[in-house]
Short mmCIF file of C-alpha atoms in Angstrom, two decimals:
data_model
loop_
_atom_site.label_atom_id
_atom_site.label_comp_id
_atom_site.label_asym_id
_atom_site.label_seq_id
_atom_site.Cartn_x
_atom_site.Cartn_y
_atom_site.Cartn_z
CA MET D 1 98.49 128.57 100.21
CA THR D 2 101.99 127.66 100.65
CA HIS D 3 103.38 127.70 104.32
CA THR D 4 106.77 128.88 104.73
CA ALA D 5 109.01 126.45 106.81
CA THR D 6 109.27 126.80 110.28
CA THR D 7 112.67 125.14 110.99
CA PRO D 8 115.52 123.74 108.58
CA SER D 9 114.25 120.37 109.37
CA TYR D 10 111.11 120.78 107.06
CA ASP D 11 113.24 121.62 104.00
CA LEU D 12 113.36 118.45 102.77
CA LEU D 13 112.08 115.05 103.38
CA PRO D 14 114.27 112.28 104.24
CA ILE D 15 116.16 110.76 101.14
CA ILE D 16 116.65 107.12 101.37
CA ASP D 17 118.84 105.27 98.77
CA LEU D 18 117.05 101.70 98.12
CA SER D 19 120.63 100.75 96.33
CA ALA D 20 122.47 100.92 99.98
CA ALA D 21 121.12 97.45 100.14
CA ASP D 22 123.47 95.73 97.99
CA ARG D 23 126.83 97.73 99.42
CA GLY D 24 127.23 95.68 102.47
CA PRO D 25 126.37 95.08 105.86
CA GLN D 26 127.36 98.49 106.93
CA ALA D 27 125.61 100.34 104.41
CA ARG D 28 122.51 98.47 104.73
CA ALA D 29 122.38 98.80 108.66
CA LEU D 30 122.24 102.51 107.78
CA LEU D 31 120.05 102.18 105.31
CA HIS D 32 117.79 100.59 107.90
CA SER D 33 118.05 103.13 110.54
CA GLN D 34 117.40 105.77 108.01
CA LEU D 35 114.08 104.18 106.65
CA HIS D 36 112.73 103.38 110.41
CA SER D 37 113.34 106.78 111.45
CA ALA D 38 111.83 107.97 107.82
CA ALA D 39 108.67 105.50 108.65
CA HIS D 40 108.07 105.94 112.11
CA ASP D 41 108.84 110.21 112.38
CA VAL D 42 107.60 111.35 109.33
CA GLY D 43 105.75 108.76 107.06
CA PHE D 44 107.17 110.26 103.75
CA PHE D 45 110.52 110.12 102.14
CA GLN D 46 112.29 110.55 98.89
CA LEU D 47 113.47 107.37 97.28
CA VAL D 48 116.73 107.16 95.12
CA GLY D 49 118.63 104.32 93.99
CA HIS D 50 115.48 102.41 93.13
CA GLY D 51 116.82 101.38 89.76
CA VAL D 52 113.97 102.35 87.38
CA SER D 53 115.84 103.95 84.15
CA GLN D 54 115.75 107.57 82.99
CA ALA D 55 114.69 105.82 79.74
CA GLU D 56 111.82 103.87 81.25
CA THR D 57 110.54 106.87 83.20
CA GLU D 58 110.62 108.71 79.99
CA ARG D 59 108.53 106.01 77.59
CA LEU D 60 105.92 106.75 80.27
CA VAL D 61 105.98 110.23 80.67
CA GLN D 62 105.99 110.87 77.00
CA ALA D 63 103.04 108.55 76.19
CA MET D 64 101.34 110.07 79.30
CA HIS D 65 101.65 113.76 77.67
CA ALA D 66 100.29 112.33 74.26
CA PHE D 67 97.35 110.85 76.08
CA PHE D 68 96.77 114.47 77.30
CA ARG D 69 97.19 116.19 73.98
CA LEU D 70 94.59 114.07 72.55
CA PRO D 71 91.45 115.65 71.40
CA GLU D 72 88.88 115.77 74.55
CA ALA D 73 86.19 113.63 72.45
CA ASP D 74 88.89 110.90 72.58
CA ARG D 75 89.90 111.33 76.06
CA LEU D 76 86.02 111.54 76.92
CA ALA D 77 85.51 108.27 74.91
CA LEU D 78 87.37 106.46 77.81
CA ASP D 79 85.06 108.01 80.36
CA ASN D 80 85.26 106.35 83.61
CA VAL D 81 81.65 106.83 84.05
CA ASN D 82 81.07 103.94 81.58
CA SER D 83 83.25 101.61 83.76
CA PRO D 84 81.62 99.58 86.95
CA HIS D 85 84.98 99.16 87.96
CA PHE D 86 86.27 102.66 88.36
CA ARG D 87 88.67 102.68 85.25
CA GLY D 88 89.13 105.50 82.79
CA TYR D 89 89.48 108.85 82.62
CA THR D 90 88.12 111.46 84.57
CA ARG D 91 87.26 115.22 83.93
CA THR D 92 88.72 117.72 85.62
CA GLY D 93 86.41 118.76 88.82
CA ASP D 94 84.60 115.54 88.85
CA GLU D 95 86.77 114.03 91.76
CA ARG D 96 86.10 114.73 95.36
CA THR D 97 88.29 114.63 98.14
CA GLY D 98 87.09 115.81 101.62
CA GLY D 99 83.35 116.32 100.01
CA SER D 100 85.33 119.17 97.50
CA ARG D 101 86.14 118.83 93.90
CA ASP D 102 89.75 118.01 92.66
CA TRP D 103 90.94 120.23 90.00
CA ARG D 104 92.68 117.96 87.92
CA ASP D 105 91.82 115.52 84.79
CA GLN D 106 93.48 111.87 85.25
CA LEU D 107 93.42 108.23 83.96
CA ASP D 108 93.15 105.76 86.25
CA ILE D 109 94.67 102.27 85.24
CA GLY D 110 94.81 99.12 87.52
CA ALA D 111 95.85 95.31 87.04
CA GLU D 112 94.65 94.37 83.26
CA ARG D 113 91.90 91.39 84.60
CA PRO D 114 88.24 90.50 83.23
CA ALA D 115 85.51 92.35 84.42
CA ARG D 116 84.11 90.54 87.70
CA THR D 117 80.64 90.88 88.61
CA PRO D 118 80.19 89.87 92.76
CA GLY D 119 77.90 86.91 92.68
CA PRO D 120 75.28 86.36 95.32
CA GLY D 121 77.33 86.52 99.06
CA GLU D 122 80.05 87.80 97.35
CA PRO D 123 81.88 91.29 98.83
CA ALA D 124 81.09 94.47 96.48
CA TYR D 125 84.56 95.26 96.44
CA TRP D 126 85.05 92.63 93.54
CA TRP D 127 83.60 95.24 91.48
CA LEU D 128 86.98 96.72 91.50
CA GLU D 129 88.38 94.30 89.38
CA GLY D 130 88.23 94.49 85.75
CA PRO D 131 89.36 95.65 82.16
CA ASN D 132 91.06 98.97 82.00
CA GLN D 133 89.89 101.60 79.28
CA TRP D 134 92.69 102.36 76.43
CA PRO D 135 92.48 105.17 73.62
CA ALA D 136 92.89 103.43 70.36
CA ALA D 137 94.94 105.86 69.20
CA LEU D 138 97.81 105.88 71.62
CA PRO D 139 98.39 102.12 71.76
CA GLU D 140 102.16 102.58 73.52
CA LEU D 141 100.07 104.09 76.15
CA ARG D 142 98.91 100.97 77.25
CA THR D 143 102.26 99.11 77.06
CA ALA D 144 104.19 102.19 79.15
CA ALA D 145 101.55 102.06 81.70
CA LEU D 146 100.94 97.98 82.48
CA ALA D 147 104.92 97.80 82.19
CA TRP D 148 105.16 100.58 84.91
CA ILE D 149 102.83 98.78 87.18
CA ASP D 150 105.08 95.41 87.10
CA ARG D 151 108.18 97.59 87.19
CA LEU D 152 107.01 99.42 90.55
CA SER D 153 105.23 96.54 91.98
CA ALA D 154 109.25 94.81 92.07
CA VAL D 155 110.38 97.98 93.25
CA ALA D 156 107.76 98.65 96.05
CA GLN D 157 107.99 94.96 97.19
CA ARG D 158 112.00 95.28 97.53
CA LEU D 159 111.31 98.46 99.67
CA LEU D 160 108.52 96.99 101.84
CA HIS D 161 111.15 93.99 102.65
CA GLU D 162 113.98 96.34 103.90
CA LEU D 163 110.98 98.63 105.78
CA LEU D 164 110.31 95.57 107.59
CA THR D 165 113.49 94.47 108.21
CA ALA D 166 114.62 97.84 109.54
CA ILE D 167 111.92 97.98 112.10
CA GLY D 168 112.74 94.08 113.22
CA ALA D 169 110.05 92.15 111.64
CA PRO D 170 109.90 89.23 109.12
CA ALA D 171 111.11 90.69 105.48
CA ASP D 172 108.19 88.33 104.11
CA PHE D 173 105.34 88.94 106.32
CA TYR D 174 103.16 90.12 103.86
CA ASP D 175 104.07 88.57 100.93
CA GLN D 176 101.16 85.95 101.11
CA ILE D 177 98.60 89.05 100.18
CA PHE D 178 100.67 90.61 97.33
CA GLY D 179 101.85 88.24 94.57
CA ALA D 180 99.99 87.29 91.50
CA HIS D 181 96.23 88.61 92.69
CA ALA D 182 97.81 91.98 94.03
CA HIS D 183 95.71 94.94 93.27
CA PRO D 184 98.12 97.84 92.03
CA HIS D 185 96.52 101.39 91.00
CA LEU D 186 98.22 103.77 88.77
CA LYS D 187 97.03 107.04 88.01
CA LEU D 188 98.27 109.58 85.14
CA VAL D 189 97.49 112.95 86.31
CA ARG D 190 97.31 116.32 85.04
CA TYR D 191 96.65 119.73 87.09
CA PRO D 192 95.57 121.90 84.20
CA GLY D 193 96.46 125.35 86.55
CA SER D 194 94.25 127.08 89.49
CA ALA D 195 90.40 126.74 88.77
CA GLY D 196 88.77 129.90 87.57
CA ASP D 197 86.90 130.36 90.94
CA GLY D 198 89.84 131.00 92.71
CA ALA D 199 89.64 127.29 94.59
CA ASP D 200 93.30 125.79 94.85
CA GLN D 201 92.69 122.50 95.76
CA GLY D 202 94.34 120.39 93.15
CA VAL D 203 93.75 117.34 95.48
CA GLY D 204 92.54 118.05 99.24
CA ALA D 205 94.19 116.50 102.34
CA HIS D 206 94.18 112.58 102.54
CA LYS D 207 95.92 109.48 103.60
CA ASP D 208 96.49 106.80 101.20
CA TYR D 209 94.61 103.35 102.09
CA GLY D 210 97.14 100.86 100.88
CA PHE D 211 100.58 100.08 101.69
CA LEU D 212 102.91 102.46 99.98
CA THR D 213 102.76 105.14 97.43
CA LEU D 214 105.60 105.77 95.13
CA LEU D 215 105.06 108.97 92.92
CA LEU D 216 106.50 110.59 90.46
CA GLN D 217 106.07 114.23 90.25
CA ASP D 218 107.69 116.76 87.50
CA ARG D 219 109.36 120.09 88.34
CA VAL D 220 106.71 122.38 89.18
CA GLY D 221 105.78 121.26 92.38
CA GLY D 222 102.40 121.88 94.49
CA LEU D 223 102.69 118.40 96.95
CA GLN D 224 102.54 119.76 100.53
CA VAL D 225 102.92 117.21 103.57
CA GLU D 226 101.76 117.52 106.95
CA ARG D 227 104.44 117.84 109.29
CA GLU D 228 104.71 117.58 113.32
CA ASP D 229 103.68 121.29 113.40
CA GLY D 230 100.23 120.67 111.86
CA ARG D 231 100.99 122.62 109.28
CA PHE D 232 101.44 121.24 105.53
CA HIS D 233 104.98 122.33 103.80
CA ASP D 234 106.12 121.85 100.41
CA VAL D 235 107.78 118.59 98.76
CA PRO D 236 110.48 120.05 96.28
CA PRO D 237 110.53 117.76 93.55
CA LEU D 238 113.93 115.53 93.50
CA GLU D 239 115.53 114.93 90.00
CA GLY D 240 115.05 111.22 89.66
CA ALA D 241 113.53 110.39 93.01
CA PHE D 242 110.10 109.00 93.75
CA VAL D 243 108.22 110.48 96.55
CA VAL D 244 106.95 107.76 99.03
CA ASN D 245 104.33 107.48 101.60
CA LEU D 246 103.07 105.08 103.63
CA GLY D 247 99.30 104.10 103.38
CA GLU D 248 96.85 103.50 106.45
CA LEU D 249 97.07 99.73 106.19
CA LEU D 250 100.73 99.92 107.60
CA GLU D 251 99.92 102.16 110.14
CA VAL D 252 97.09 99.59 111.15
CA ALA D 253 99.41 96.47 110.77
CA THR D 254 101.87 98.32 113.43
CA ASN D 255 99.31 100.00 115.50
CA GLY D 256 100.41 103.13 114.76
CA TYR D 257 104.02 102.62 115.24
CA LEU D 258 104.70 103.67 111.47
CA VAL D 259 102.33 106.55 110.27
CA ALA D 260 100.39 107.40 107.36
CA THR D 261 100.56 110.91 106.99
CA SER D 262 98.22 113.80 105.16
CA HIS D 263 98.97 115.01 102.12
CA ARG D 264 97.27 117.20 99.54
CA VAL D 265 98.20 119.17 96.23
CA VAL D 266 97.85 122.91 95.80
CA SER D 267 96.93 123.64 92.08
CA PRO D 268 99.92 125.45 90.26
CA PRO D 269 99.45 129.30 89.41
CA GLY D 270 97.73 130.65 86.53
CA ALA D 271 97.60 127.96 83.68
CA THR D 272 100.78 126.26 84.42
CA GLU D 273 100.26 122.52 83.74
CA ARG D 274 101.36 120.09 86.34
CA PHE D 275 101.91 116.33 85.52
CA SER D 276 102.17 113.54 88.46
CA VAL D 277 102.28 109.60 88.28
CA PRO D 278 101.24 108.11 91.88
CA PHE D 279 101.62 104.26 91.73
CA PHE D 280 99.93 102.40 95.17
CA TYR D 281 100.95 99.27 95.83
CA ASN D 282 98.03 97.29 97.04
CA PRO D 283 97.47 93.74 98.48
CA ARG D 284 94.68 91.38 97.30
CA LEU D 285 91.03 92.78 97.48
CA ASP D 286 90.02 90.02 99.98
CA ALA D 287 93.09 90.32 101.78
CA LYS D 288 92.95 90.37 105.78
CA VAL D 289 95.86 92.67 107.16
CA GLU D 290 97.39 90.60 110.12
CA PRO D 291 99.11 92.76 112.89
CA LEU D 292 102.67 93.04 112.51
CA GLN D 293 104.81 91.07 115.07
CA PHE D 294 108.04 93.17 116.07
CA PRO D 295 110.18 94.58 118.44
CA HIS D 296 109.07 97.71 118.80
CA ALA D 297 105.05 97.16 119.27
CA THR D 298 104.97 97.69 122.73
CA THR D 299 105.67 101.11 122.28
CA ALA D 300 103.32 101.41 119.35
CA PRO D 301 100.82 105.05 119.91
CA GLY D 302 97.72 103.38 118.40
CA VAL D 303 96.10 104.04 115.17
CA THR D 304 94.68 107.47 114.54
CA ASP D 305 91.02 107.35 115.14
CA ASP D 306 88.82 108.86 112.46
CA PRO D 307 84.97 108.46 113.15
CA ALA D 308 84.24 109.64 109.16
CA ASN D 309 86.72 107.28 107.81
CA PRO D 310 86.65 103.59 109.44
CA LEU D 311 89.20 101.22 108.39
CA PHE D 312 87.91 97.38 107.53
CA ALA D 313 89.88 94.14 107.90
CA GLU D 314 89.54 93.10 104.34
CA TYR D 315 91.62 95.25 102.27
CA GLY D 316 88.94 95.70 99.30
CA TYR D 317 86.13 97.41 101.70
CA ASN D 318 88.36 100.04 102.30
CA GLU D 319 89.30 100.49 98.57
CA LEU D 320 85.56 100.33 97.56
CA LYS D 321 84.59 103.08 100.16
CA GLY D 322 87.26 105.51 98.84
CA LYS D 323 86.10 105.11 95.22
CA LEU D 324 82.44 105.54 96.04
CA ARG D 325 83.23 108.97 97.93
CA ALA D 326 85.84 110.20 95.27
CA HIS D 327 83.76 109.13 92.25
CA PRO D 328 80.17 110.02 92.99
CA LEU D 329 79.00 109.85 89.29
CA VAL D 330 80.29 106.43 88.66
CA ALA D 331 78.81 105.02 91.92
CA GLU D 332 75.33 106.52 91.03
CA ARG D 333 75.54 105.40 87.78
CA HIS D 334 76.58 101.81 88.66
CA HIS D 335 76.60 101.27 92.33
CA GLY D 336 73.47 103.09 93.80
CA ASN D 337 72.55 100.19 95.88
CA LEU D 338 76.29 100.71 97.78
CA LEU D 339 75.75 104.24 98.69
CA THR D 340 74.37 105.22 102.05
CA PRO D 341 71.18 107.24 101.94
CA ALA D 342 71.39 110.92 102.82
#
């Protein structure tokens, strides 16, 4: 259900122009002030001036649309149930958020790496590293998706540097936990319209568990963000912008000074399709996220405590926990030994 905004301040998320960092000290100082406020007060904003061209975006979007137009048999040939690394195609209704099905289908893609099977004594999260599944009939998808991962990793790194600078922290504080072995994640998502049973959960309310998420959404809308009044408010699509939200690792790193905010997607009405491309900027799986040293640390309110969603010091355990919950069919086929007995 769409909720009407209660005050004009809810009409739009803050709009941050990253290119202001290149326009001299005064423009950069204003950027830092706006970025500080958006990350501390809201946890969500619209990012423009990021440098990603319309041509780059169109290459990815066209390849994504071509993928979802493939015959179902071609998409099911990439079923993520075949991948112990949680890569590949998920059919509509097979993913879960908050224990309920998400009414969307999607292709999960990560950094292209050899399959890794954890050895004796190694953390189980190394299962998350491995190859992607690609449609043989659509080679341009692989090219466009891997290029997008590289491009947005660079944008996210620059944004993180400016954000850390904005709150008075060293810009490169977390560089060592990213680099060549970072664990980025890309989803190509289609919402096919409302479920036949009247359920409208495109994706249930959740927080992301990495550092930063950069979302490319189409003109249909449906993304909603929980605001200070405790209600979910629509995020109107903004041409050429990425919707950015902070993940739980940044909230933990700053002891709650920067906020990870709950968000959800309401299914579009009827048979209207919605497409979106979330990109998750995540560190190495074995990264241990050190507390950030910054001037405002003494005013940090502490991290949101959710007993149903414990956060671990090593990033990989957080992602593995999320994948096991979200993809029960993959978990049952490949990782039954990791599941908690009912």
